[in-house]
Coordinates of C-alpha atoms in Angstrom, one line a residue:
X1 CA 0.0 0.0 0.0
X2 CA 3.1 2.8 0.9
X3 CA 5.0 1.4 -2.4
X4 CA 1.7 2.7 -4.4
X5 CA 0.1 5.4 -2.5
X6 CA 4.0 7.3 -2.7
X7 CA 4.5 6.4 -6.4
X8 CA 6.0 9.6 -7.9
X9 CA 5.2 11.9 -4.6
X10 CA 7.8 13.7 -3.2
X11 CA 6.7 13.8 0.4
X12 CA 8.4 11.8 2.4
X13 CA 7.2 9.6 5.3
X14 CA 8.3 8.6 8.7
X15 CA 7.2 5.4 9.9
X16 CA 7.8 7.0 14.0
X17 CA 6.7 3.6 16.3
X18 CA 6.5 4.3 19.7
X19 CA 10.0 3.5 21.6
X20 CA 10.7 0.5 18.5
X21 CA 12.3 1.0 15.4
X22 CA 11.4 -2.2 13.2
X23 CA 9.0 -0.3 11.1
X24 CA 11.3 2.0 10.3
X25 CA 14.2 -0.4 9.2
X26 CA 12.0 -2.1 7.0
X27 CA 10.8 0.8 4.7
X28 CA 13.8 1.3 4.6
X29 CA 14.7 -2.0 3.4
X30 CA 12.0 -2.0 0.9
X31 CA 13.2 1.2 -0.7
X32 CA 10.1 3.2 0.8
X33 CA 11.4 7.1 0.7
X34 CA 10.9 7.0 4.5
X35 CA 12.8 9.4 7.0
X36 CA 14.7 7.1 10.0
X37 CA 12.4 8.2 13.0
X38 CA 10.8 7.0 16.1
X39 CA 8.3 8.0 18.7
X40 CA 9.6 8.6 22.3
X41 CA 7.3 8.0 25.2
X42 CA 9.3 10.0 28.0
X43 CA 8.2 8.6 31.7
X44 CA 7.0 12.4 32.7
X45 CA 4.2 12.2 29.9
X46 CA 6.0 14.0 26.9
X47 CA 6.5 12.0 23.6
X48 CA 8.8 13.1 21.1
X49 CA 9.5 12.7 17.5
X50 CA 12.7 12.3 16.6
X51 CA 13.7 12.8 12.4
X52 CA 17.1 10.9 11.7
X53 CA 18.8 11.7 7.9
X54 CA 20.0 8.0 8.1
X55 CA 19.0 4.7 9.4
X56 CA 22.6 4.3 11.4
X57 CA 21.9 7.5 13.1
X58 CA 18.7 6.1 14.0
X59 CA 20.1 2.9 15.4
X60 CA 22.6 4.3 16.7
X61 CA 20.5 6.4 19.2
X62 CA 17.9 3.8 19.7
X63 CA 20.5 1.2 21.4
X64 CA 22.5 3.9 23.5
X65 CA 19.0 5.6 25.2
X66 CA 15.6 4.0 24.3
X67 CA 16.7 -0.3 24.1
X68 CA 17.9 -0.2 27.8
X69 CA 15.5 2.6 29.0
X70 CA 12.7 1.0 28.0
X71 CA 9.9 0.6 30.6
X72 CA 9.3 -2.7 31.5
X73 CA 5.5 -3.2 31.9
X74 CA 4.1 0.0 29.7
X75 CA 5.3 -0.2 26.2
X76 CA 4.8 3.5 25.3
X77 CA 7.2 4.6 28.2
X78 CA 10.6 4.8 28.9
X79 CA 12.2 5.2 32.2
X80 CA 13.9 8.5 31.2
X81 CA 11.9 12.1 31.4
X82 CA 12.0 14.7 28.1
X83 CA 14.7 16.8 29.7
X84 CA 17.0 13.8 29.8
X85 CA 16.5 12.9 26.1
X86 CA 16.7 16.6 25.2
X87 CA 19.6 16.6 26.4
X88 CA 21.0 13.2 24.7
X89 CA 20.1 14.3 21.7
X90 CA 21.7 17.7 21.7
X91 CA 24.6 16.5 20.3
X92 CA 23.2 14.7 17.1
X93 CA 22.0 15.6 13.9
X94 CA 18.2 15.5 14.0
X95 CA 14.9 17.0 14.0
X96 CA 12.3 17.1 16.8
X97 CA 9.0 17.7 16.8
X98 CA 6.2 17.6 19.7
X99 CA 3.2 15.1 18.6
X100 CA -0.3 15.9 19.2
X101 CA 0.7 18.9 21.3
X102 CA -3.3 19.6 22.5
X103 CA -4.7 16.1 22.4
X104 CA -6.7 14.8 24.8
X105 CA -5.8 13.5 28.7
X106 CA -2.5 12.8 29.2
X107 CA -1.2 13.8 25.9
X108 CA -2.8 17.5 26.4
X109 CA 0.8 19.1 27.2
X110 CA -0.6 22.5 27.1
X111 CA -3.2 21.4 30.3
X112 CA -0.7 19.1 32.1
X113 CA 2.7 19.5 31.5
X114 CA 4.0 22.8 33.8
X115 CA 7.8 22.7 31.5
X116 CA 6.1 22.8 27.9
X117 CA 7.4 26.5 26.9
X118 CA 11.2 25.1 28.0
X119 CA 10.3 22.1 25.9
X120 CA 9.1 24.2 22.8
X121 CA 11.9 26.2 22.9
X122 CA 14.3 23.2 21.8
X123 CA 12.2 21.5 19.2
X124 CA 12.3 22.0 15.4
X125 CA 8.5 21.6 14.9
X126 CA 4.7 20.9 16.6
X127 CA 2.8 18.2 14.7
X128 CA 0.1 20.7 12.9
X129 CA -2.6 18.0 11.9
X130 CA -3.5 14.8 13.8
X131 CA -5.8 12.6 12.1
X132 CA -7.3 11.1 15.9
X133 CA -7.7 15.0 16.8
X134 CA -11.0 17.0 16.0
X135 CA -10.4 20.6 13.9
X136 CA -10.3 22.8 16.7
X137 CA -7.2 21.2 18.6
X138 CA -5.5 20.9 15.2
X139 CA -6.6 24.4 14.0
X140 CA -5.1 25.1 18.0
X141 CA -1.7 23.3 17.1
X142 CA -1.5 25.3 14.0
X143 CA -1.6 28.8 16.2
X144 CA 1.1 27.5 19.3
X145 CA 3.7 26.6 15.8
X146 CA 3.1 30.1 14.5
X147 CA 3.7 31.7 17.9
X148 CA 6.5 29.7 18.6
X149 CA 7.8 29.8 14.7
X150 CA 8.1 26.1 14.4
X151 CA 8.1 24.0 11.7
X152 CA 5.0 21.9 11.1
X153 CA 5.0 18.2 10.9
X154 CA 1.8 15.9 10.2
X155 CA 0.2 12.6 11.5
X156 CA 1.8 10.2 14.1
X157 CA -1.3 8.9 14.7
X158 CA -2.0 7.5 11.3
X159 CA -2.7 4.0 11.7
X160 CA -4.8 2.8 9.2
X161 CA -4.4 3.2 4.9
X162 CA -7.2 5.6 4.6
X163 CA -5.7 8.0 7.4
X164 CA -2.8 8.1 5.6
X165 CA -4.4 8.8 2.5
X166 CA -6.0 11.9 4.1
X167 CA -2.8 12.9 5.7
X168 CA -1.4 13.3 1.7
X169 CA -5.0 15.1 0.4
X170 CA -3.4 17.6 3.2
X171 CA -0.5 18.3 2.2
X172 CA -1.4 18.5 -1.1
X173 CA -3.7 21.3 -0.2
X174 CA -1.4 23.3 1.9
X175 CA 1.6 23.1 -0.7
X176 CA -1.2 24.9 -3.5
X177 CA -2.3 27.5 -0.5
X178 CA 1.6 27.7 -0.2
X179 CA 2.3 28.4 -3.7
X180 CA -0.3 30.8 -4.5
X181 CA 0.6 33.1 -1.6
X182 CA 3.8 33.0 -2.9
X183 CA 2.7 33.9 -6.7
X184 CA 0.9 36.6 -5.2
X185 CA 3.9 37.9 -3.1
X186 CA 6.2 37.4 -6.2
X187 CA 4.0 39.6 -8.1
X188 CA 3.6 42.2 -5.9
X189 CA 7.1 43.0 -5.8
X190 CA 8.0 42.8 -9.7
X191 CA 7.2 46.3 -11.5
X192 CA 3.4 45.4 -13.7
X193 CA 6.0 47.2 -16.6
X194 CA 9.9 46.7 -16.7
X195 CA 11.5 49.1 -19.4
X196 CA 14.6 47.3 -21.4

């Protein structure tokens, strides 16, 4: 289903499992264009997304501080809190991004989490869209990223073919809204008559 549904895009995907990297080895071994990444479940409530440019990198980080930090009776949690893999991760080339940043319960870090402006000051990007989230959280994401000037990232929640296929009708939307506004700005600033 990936194979086909990426056939000649030029998005790329991140197959982001929560504290496990298997799925992400094999796109990778099946020539998906997939970005190395995984989801971290920190043991204060935060999760994390972490971007790798290669699969090595990716490894590499998972057997130093998620393998043996792993929590032993809840799979989405490690033992380590978000300022401790902050801090590992300083050091290596990668992109972070906060997941489903006004979700619901425990994953709602505006309502529960007391060190979420520290924490937004040393990601990349907020996750913009979650396909388990209703509108008005998303649309709510969408404002904290502009405030903060983050980059946006989109869907760790995608679970099932069709959520992924509404992730892409997304993104294909926002890259037209993207263009036009930059026609229009182009235009703007180019004389209507240039004299030779």
């Amino acid at each position: 289903f990936l194979l086909e549904l990426l056939k000649g895009k030029k998005h790329l995907i991140a197959i982001t499992d929560h504290n496990d990297i298997r799925g992400s080895i094999a796109a990778c071994d099946l020539g998906i264009n997939n970005v190395p990444g995984i989801e971290i479940g920190c043991e204060d409530g935060f999760d994390l997304l972490i971007y790798f440019k290669e699969i090595t990198q990716l490894e590499d980080f998972y057997c130093h501080e998620v393998e043996r930090n792993k929590h032993l009776y809840r799979i989405t949690r490690t033992n380590k809190n978000i300022d401790y893999y902050l801090d590992a991760l300083a050091g290596r080339p990668c992109y972070l991004s906060i997941p489903h940043i006004n979700g619901f319960a425990q994953h709602n870090y505006l309502k529960n989490k007391p060190d979420i402006k520290k924490v937004l000051n040393r990601v990349d990007a907020i996750e913009t869209y979650n396909h388990a989230l209703p509108k008005n959280r998303n649309i709510n994401a969408q404002i904290i990223r502009r405030v903060y000037q983050r980059d946006a990232t989109f869907g760790s929640d995608v679970h099932i073919n069709h959520e992924l296929q509404s992730f892409y009708r997304l993104l294909e939307s926002e890259e037209k809204r993207y263009h036009k506004l930059m026609d229009n700005l182009y235009e703007k600033q180019i004389p209507k008559s240039i004299s030779a």
